Short mmCIF file of C-alpha atoms in Angstrom, two decimals:
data_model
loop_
_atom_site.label_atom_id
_atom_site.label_comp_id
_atom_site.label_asym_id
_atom_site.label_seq_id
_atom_site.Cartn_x
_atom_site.Cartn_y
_atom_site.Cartn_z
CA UNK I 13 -8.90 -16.67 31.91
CA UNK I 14 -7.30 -20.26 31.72
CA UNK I 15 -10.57 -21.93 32.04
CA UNK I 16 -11.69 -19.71 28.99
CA UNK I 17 -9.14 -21.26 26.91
CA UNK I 18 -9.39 -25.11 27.83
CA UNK I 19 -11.78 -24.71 24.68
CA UNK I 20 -9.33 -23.48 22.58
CA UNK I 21 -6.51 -25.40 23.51
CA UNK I 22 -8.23 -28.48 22.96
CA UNK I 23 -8.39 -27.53 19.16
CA UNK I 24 -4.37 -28.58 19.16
CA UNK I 25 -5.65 -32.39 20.09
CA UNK I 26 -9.18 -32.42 18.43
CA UNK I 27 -8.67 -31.60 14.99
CA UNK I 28 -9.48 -35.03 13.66
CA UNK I 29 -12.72 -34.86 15.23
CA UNK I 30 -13.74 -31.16 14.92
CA UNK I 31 -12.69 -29.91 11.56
CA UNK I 32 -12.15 -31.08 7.87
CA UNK I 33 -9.10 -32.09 7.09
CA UNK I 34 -7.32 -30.02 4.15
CA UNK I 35 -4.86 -31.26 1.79
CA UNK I 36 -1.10 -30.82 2.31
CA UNK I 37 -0.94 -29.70 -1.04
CA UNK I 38 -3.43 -26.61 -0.89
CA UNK I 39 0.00 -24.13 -0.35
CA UNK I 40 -0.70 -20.14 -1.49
CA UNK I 41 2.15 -18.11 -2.33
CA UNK I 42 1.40 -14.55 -1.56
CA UNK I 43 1.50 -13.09 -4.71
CA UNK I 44 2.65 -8.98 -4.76
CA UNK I 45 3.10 -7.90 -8.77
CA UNK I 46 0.61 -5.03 -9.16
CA UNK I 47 3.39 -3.43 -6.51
CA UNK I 48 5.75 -4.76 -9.36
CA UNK I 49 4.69 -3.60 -12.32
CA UNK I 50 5.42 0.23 -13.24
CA UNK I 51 3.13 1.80 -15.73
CA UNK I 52 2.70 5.14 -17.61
CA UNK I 53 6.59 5.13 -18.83
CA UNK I 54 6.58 7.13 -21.31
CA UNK I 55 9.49 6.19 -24.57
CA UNK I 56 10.65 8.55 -27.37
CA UNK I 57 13.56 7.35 -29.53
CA UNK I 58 15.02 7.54 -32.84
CA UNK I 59 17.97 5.75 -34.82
CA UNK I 60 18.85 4.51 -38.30
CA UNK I 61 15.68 2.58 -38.67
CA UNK I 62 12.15 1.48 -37.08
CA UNK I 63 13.12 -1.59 -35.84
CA UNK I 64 16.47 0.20 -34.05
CA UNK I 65 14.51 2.49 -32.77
CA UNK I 66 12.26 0.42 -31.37
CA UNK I 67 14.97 -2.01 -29.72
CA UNK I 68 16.36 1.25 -28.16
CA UNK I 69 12.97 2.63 -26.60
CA UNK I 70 11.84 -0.59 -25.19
CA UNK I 71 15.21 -1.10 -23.49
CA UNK I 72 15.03 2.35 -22.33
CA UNK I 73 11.58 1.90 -20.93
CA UNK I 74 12.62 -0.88 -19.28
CA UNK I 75 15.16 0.76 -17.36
CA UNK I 76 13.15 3.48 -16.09
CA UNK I 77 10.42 0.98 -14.79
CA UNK I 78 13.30 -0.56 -13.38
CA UNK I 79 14.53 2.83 -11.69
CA UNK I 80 10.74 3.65 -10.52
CA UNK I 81 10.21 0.12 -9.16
CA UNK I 82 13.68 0.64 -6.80
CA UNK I 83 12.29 4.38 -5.77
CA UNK I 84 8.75 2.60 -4.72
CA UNK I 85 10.42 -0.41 -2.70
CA UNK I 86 13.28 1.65 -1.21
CA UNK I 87 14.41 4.98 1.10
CA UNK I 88 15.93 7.36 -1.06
CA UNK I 89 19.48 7.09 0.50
CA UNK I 90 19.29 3.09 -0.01
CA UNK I 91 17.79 3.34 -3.19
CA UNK I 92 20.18 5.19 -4.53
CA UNK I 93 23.04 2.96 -3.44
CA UNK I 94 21.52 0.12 -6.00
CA UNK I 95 22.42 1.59 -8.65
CA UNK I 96 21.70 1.11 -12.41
CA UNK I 97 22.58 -2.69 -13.18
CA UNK I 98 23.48 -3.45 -16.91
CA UNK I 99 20.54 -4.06 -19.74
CA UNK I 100 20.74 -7.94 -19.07
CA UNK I 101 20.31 -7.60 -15.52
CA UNK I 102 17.10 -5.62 -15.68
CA UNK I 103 15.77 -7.75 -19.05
CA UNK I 104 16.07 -10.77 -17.00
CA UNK I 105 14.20 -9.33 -13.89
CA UNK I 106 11.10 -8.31 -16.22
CA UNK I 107 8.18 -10.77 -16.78
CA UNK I 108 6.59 -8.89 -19.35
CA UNK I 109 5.36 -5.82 -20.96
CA UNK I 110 3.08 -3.85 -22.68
CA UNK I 111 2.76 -0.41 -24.92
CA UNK I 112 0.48 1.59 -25.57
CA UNK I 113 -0.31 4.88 -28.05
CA UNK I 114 2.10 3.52 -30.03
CA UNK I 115 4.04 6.09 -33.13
CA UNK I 116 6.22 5.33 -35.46
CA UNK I 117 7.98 6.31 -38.58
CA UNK I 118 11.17 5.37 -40.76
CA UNK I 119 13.69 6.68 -37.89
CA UNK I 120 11.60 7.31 -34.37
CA UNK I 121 9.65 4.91 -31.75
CA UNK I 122 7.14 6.57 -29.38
CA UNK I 123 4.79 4.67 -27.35
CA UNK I 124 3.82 4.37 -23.30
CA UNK I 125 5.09 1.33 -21.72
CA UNK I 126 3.65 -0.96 -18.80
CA UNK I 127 6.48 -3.36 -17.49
CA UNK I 128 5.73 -6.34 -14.86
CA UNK I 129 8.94 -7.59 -13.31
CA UNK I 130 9.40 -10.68 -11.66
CA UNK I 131 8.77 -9.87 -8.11
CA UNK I 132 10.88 -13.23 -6.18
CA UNK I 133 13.94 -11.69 -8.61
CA UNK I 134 14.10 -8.48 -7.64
CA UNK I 135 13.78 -9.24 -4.34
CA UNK I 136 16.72 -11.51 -4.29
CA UNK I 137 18.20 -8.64 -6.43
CA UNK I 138 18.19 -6.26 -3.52
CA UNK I 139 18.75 -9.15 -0.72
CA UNK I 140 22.54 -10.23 -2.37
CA UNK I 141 23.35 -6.00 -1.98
CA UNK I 142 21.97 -5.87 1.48
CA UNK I 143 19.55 -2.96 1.09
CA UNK I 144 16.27 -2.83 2.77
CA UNK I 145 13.23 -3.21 1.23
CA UNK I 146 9.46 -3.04 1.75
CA UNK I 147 6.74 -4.18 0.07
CA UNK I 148 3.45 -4.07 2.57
CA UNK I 149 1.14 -1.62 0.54
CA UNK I 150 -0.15 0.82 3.62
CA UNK I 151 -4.20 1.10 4.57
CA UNK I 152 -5.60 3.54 1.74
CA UNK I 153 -5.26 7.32 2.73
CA UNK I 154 -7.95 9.85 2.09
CA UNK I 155 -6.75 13.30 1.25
CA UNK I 156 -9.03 16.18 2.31
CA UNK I 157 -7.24 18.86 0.23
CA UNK I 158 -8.13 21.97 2.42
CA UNK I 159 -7.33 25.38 0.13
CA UNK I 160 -6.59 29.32 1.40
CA UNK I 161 -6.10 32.21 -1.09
CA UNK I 162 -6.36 35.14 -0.40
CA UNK I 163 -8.77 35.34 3.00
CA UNK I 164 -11.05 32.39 1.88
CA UNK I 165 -10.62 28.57 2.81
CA UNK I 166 -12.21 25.94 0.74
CA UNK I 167 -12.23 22.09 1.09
CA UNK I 168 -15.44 21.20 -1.14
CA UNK I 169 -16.24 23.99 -3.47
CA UNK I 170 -15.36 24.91 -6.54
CA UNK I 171 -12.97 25.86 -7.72
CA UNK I 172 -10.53 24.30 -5.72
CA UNK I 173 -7.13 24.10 -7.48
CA UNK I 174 -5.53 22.15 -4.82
CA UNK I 175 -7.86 19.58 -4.96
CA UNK I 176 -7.41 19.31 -8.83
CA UNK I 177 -3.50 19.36 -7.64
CA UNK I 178 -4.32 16.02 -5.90
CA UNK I 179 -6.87 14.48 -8.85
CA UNK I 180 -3.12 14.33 -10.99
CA UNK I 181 -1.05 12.45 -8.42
CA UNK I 182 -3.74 10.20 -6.34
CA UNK I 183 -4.12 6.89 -7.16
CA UNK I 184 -3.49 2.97 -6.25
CA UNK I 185 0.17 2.36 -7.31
CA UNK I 186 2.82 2.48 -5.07
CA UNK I 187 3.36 1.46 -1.31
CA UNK I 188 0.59 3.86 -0.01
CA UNK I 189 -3.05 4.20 -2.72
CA UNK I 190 -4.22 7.79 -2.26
CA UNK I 191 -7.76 8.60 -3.03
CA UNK I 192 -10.11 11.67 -3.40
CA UNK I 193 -13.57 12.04 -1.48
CA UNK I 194 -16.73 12.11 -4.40
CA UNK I 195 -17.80 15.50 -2.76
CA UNK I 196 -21.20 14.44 -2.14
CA UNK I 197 -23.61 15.90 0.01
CA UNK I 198 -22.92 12.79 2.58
CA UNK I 199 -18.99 13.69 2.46
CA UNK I 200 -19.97 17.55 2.76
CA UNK I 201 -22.17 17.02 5.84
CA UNK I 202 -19.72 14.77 7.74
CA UNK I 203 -16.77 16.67 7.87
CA UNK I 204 -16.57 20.72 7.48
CA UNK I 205 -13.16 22.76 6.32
CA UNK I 206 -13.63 23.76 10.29
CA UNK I 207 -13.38 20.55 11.33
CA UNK I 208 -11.20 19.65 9.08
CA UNK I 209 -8.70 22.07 10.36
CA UNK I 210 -9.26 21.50 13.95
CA UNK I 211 -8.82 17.77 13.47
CA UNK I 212 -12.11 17.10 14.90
CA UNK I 213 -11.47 13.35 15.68
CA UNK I 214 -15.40 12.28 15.23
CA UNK I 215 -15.78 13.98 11.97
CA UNK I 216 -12.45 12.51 10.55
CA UNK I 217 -13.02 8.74 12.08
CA UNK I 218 -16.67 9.05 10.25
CA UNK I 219 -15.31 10.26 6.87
CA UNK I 220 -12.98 7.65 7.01
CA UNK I 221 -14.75 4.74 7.54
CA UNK I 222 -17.02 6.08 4.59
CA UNK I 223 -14.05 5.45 2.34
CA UNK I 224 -12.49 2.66 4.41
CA UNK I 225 -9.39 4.36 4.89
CA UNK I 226 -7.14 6.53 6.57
CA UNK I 227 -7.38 10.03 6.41
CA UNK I 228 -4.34 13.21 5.68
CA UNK I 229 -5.47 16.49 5.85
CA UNK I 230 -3.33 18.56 3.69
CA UNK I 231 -4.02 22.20 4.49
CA UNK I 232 -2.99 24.57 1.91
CA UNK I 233 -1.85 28.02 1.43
CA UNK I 234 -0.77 30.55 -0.94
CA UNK I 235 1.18 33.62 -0.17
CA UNK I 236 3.16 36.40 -2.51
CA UNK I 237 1.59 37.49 -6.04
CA UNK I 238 2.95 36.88 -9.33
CA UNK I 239 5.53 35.11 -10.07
CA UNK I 240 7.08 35.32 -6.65
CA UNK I 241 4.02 32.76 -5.24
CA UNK I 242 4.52 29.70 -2.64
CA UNK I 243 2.78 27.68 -1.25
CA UNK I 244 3.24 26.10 2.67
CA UNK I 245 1.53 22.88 3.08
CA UNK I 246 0.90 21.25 6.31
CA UNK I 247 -0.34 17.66 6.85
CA UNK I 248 -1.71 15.82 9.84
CA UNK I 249 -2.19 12.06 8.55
CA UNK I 250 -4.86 10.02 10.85
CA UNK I 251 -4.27 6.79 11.86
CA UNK I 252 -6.36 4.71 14.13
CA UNK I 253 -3.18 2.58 15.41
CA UNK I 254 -1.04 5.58 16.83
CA UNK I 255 -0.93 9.74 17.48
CA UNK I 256 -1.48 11.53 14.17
CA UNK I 257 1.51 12.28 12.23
CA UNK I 258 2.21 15.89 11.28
CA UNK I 259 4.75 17.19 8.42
CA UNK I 260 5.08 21.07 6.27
CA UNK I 261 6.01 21.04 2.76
CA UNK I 262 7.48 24.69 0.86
CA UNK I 263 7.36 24.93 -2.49
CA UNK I 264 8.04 28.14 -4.49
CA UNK I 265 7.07 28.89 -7.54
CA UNK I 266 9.39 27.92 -10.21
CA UNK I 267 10.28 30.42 -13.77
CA UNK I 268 7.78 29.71 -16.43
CA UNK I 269 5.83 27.66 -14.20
CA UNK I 270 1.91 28.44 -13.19
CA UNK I 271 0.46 28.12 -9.86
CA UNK I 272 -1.36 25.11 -10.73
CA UNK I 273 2.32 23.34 -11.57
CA UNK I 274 3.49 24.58 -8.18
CA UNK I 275 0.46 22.81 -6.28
CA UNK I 276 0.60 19.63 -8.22
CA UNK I 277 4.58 19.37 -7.29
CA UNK I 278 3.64 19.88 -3.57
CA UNK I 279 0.71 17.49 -3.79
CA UNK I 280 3.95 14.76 -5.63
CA UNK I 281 5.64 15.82 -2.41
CA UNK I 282 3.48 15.18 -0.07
CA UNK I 283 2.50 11.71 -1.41
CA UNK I 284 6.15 11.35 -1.36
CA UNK I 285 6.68 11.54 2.25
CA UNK I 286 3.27 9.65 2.90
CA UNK I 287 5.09 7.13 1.27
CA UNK I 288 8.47 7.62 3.16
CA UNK I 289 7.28 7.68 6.46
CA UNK I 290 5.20 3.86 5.60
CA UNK I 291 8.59 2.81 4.08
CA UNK I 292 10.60 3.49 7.21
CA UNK I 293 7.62 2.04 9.34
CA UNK I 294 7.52 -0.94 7.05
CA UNK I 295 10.79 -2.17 6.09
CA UNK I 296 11.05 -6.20 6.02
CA UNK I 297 14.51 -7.46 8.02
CA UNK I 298 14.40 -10.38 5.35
CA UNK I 299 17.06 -12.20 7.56
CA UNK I 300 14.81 -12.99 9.77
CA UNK I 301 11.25 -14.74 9.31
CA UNK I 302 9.00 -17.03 11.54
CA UNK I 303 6.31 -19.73 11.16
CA UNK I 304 2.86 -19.17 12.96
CA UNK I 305 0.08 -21.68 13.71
CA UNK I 306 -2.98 -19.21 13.17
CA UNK I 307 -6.47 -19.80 14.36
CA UNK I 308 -9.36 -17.67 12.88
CA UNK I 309 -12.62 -17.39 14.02
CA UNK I 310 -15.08 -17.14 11.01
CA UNK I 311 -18.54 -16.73 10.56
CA UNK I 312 -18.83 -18.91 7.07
CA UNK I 313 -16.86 -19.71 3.81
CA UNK I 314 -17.76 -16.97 2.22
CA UNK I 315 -16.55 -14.93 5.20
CA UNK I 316 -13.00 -17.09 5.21
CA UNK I 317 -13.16 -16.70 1.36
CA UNK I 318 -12.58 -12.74 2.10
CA UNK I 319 -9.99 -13.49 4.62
CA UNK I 320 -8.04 -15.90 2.97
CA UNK I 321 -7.61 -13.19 0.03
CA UNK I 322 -6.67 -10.71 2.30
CA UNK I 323 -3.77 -13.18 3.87
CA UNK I 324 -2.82 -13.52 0.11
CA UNK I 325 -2.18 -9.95 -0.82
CA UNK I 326 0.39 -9.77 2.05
CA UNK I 327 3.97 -9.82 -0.06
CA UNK I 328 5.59 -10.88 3.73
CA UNK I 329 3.39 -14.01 3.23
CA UNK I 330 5.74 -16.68 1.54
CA UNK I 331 3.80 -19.70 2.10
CA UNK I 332 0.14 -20.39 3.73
CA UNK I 333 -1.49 -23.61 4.41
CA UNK I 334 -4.69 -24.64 5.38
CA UNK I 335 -4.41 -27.13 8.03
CA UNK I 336 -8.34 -27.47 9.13
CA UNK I 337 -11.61 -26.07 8.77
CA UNK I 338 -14.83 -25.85 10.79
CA UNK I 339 -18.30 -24.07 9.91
CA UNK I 340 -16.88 -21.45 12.97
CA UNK I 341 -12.46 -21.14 12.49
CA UNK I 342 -9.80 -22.12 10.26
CA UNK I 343 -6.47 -23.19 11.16
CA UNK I 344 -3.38 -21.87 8.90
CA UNK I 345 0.23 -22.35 8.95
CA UNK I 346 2.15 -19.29 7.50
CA UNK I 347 5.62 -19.03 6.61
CA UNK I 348 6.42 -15.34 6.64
CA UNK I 349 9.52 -12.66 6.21
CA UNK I 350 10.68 -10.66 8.88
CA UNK I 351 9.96 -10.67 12.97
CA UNK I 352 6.22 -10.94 14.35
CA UNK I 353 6.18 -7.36 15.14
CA UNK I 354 6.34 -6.44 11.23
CA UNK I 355 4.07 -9.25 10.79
CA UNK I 356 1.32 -7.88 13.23
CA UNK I 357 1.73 -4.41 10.91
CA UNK I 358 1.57 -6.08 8.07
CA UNK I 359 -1.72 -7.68 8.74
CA UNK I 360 -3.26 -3.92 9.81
CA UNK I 361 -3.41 -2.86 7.10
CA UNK I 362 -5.37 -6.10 5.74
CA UNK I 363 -7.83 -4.86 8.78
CA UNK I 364 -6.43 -7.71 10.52
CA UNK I 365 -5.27 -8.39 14.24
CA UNK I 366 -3.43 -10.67 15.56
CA UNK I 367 -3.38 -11.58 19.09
CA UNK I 368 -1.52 -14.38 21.02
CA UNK I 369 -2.85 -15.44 24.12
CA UNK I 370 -1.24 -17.83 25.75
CA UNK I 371 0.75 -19.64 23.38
CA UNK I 372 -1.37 -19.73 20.99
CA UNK I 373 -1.87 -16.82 18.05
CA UNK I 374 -5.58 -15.49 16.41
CA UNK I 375 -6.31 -13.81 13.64
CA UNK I 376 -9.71 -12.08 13.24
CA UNK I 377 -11.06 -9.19 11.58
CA UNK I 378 -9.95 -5.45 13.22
CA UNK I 379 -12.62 -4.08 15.75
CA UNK I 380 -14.67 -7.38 15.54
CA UNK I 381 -15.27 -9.17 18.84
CA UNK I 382 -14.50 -12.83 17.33
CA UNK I 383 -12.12 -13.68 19.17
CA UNK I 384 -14.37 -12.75 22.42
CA UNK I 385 -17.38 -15.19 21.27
CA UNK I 386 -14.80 -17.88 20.31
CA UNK I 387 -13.58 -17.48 24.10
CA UNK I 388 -16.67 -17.44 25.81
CA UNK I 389 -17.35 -14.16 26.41
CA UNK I 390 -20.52 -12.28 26.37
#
């Protein structure tokens, strides 16, 4: 093993010969505001005139983005210890905005609202109260929205109610994106409701990688008639790096509300203890941090080009240099928040491992055999 890494070692002491210098100055800062900017806030006001109005619907809309942005970065008990700072606070925290579908009249504002908030100030917002944070956005996870009503189970026909459920609350915002198989005949012929349900491993893993994601199944059913209907939802979330993860959701059906309403609030529940669950798994001790020499095998700029954006949309990231280059690895000094542990997750969900062997630390591309090669290996 030790005579496999005299070759690497020897990078340490060989860089001026082996690799391309690269500028001090070329520093990244990880950059993390699509997970800090809220859209789809919705503003309705009136008052004595237009321009009042106005004033009082954008600084409403502000502090609901505000209040969403706290409920995406924190737990729900330590989110709601923040609080609701004054109208300064928050106006000072927020980059900029947008509207949308904007109304208006002598007395009343309505429009939809988009606000981007300064990501390095809200942080610092939350470190000076002490309450933990994350801000890794999890792997992608593919819901396969497995429906039962009365005797039949569905996954990809039609109609499928529960999978229209989950077309109203999937998406890329937040901590962890949820997407939707197409339906194809390729996604129909890898993975069955059958298999589905019995967690066939193969099926799943195959799906998966189709999407490049994780996968959930949330398996749906309906009981009672009328308006005494629920619905019990259980969920067995795949993911390559552990033992799946199984939860239940009950939700009854509300007065005045259709059964459509009721699925679409379990499918908000669900996502919201997907998200949870990543929060508690993810949660940055920003008191600590660490510095890391990384080496990382490549197989050509373009191939670095990819990896080096990857590295960037890491919000743990707070400073990456380029030390050296070769035609076959890089060498990269990061600066990062929180221990090496959260670090290692961090990079996961980039598709990244990292590895130390001996005492010095890879990087390289999950499942590739880089690394290997780089070593000597066969």
């Amino acid at each position: 093993m030790l005579d496999r890494l005299k070759t690497i070692h020897l990078l340490t002491g060989m860089i001026a010969g082996i690799f391309v210098l690269v500028s001090a100055g070329n520093v990244t800062r990880a950059s993390a505001q699509d997970l800090y900017t809220v859209s789809g806030v919705h503003v309705d006001e009136s008052a004595d005139s237009a321009t009042k109005a106005r004033d009082a619907a954008l600084a409403s809309g502000q502090r609901v983005a505000f209040s969403r942005l706290i409920s995406r970065l924190t737990s729900a008990d330590s989110g709601a210890s923040v609080g609701m700072p004054d109208q300064n606070t928050i106006t000072n925290m927020v980059r900029d905005f947008g509207v949308s579908n904007e109304k208006t009249s002598s007395v009343r504002y309505i429009a939809d609202m988009s606000v981007r908030f300064k990501a390095d100030q809200v942080r610092r917002f939350l470190q000076n109260r002490n309450v933990p944070f994350a801000e890794t956005t999890a792997r992608k996870v593919l819901i396969l929205p497995v429906f039962s009503d009365q005797g039949y189970t569905n996954l990809w026909d039609d109609p499928n109610p529960w999978r229209d459920a989950w077309n109203q609350v999937s998406g890329e915002s937040g901590l962890v994106p949820v997407t939707l198989a197409v339906g194809d005949l390729d996604d129909i012929g890898t993975v069955s409701v059958d298999q589905a349900q019995a967690g066939d491993q193969a099926a799943i893993d195959k799906i998966g990688q189709r999407y490049g994601a994780n996968v959930a199944v949330a398996d749906a059913s309906i009981s009672g008639t009328g308006d005494a209907q629920a619905v019990d939802v259980s969920v067995t979330r795949y993911d390559a790096s552990g033992s799946p993860q199984v939860f239940g959701v009950h939700e009854n059906m509300a007065a005045g509300e259709s059964v459509n309403d009721m699925l679409k609030r379990a499918a908000s529940d669900v996502r919201s203890q997907l998200e949870n669950s990543w929060k508690q798994a993810s949660m940055i001790d920003y008191g600590a941090g660490g510095e890391l020499m990384l080496f990382i095998p490549i197989t050509g700029m373009d191939d670095w080009a990819g990896i080096e954006s990857r590295l960037e949309n890491l919000p743990v990231i707070k400073l990456m240099r380029v030390v050296a280059m070769s035609r076959r690895e890089v060498q990269v000094d990061v600066e990062f928040a929180g221990t090496n542990d959260q670090f290692r997750v961090a990079l996961a969900q980039q598709n990244l491992a990292l590895q130390q062997i001996d005492q010095l630390w890879f990087v390289e591309p999950s499942g590739s055999n880089r690394l290997a090669k780089l070593m000597g290996n066969p």
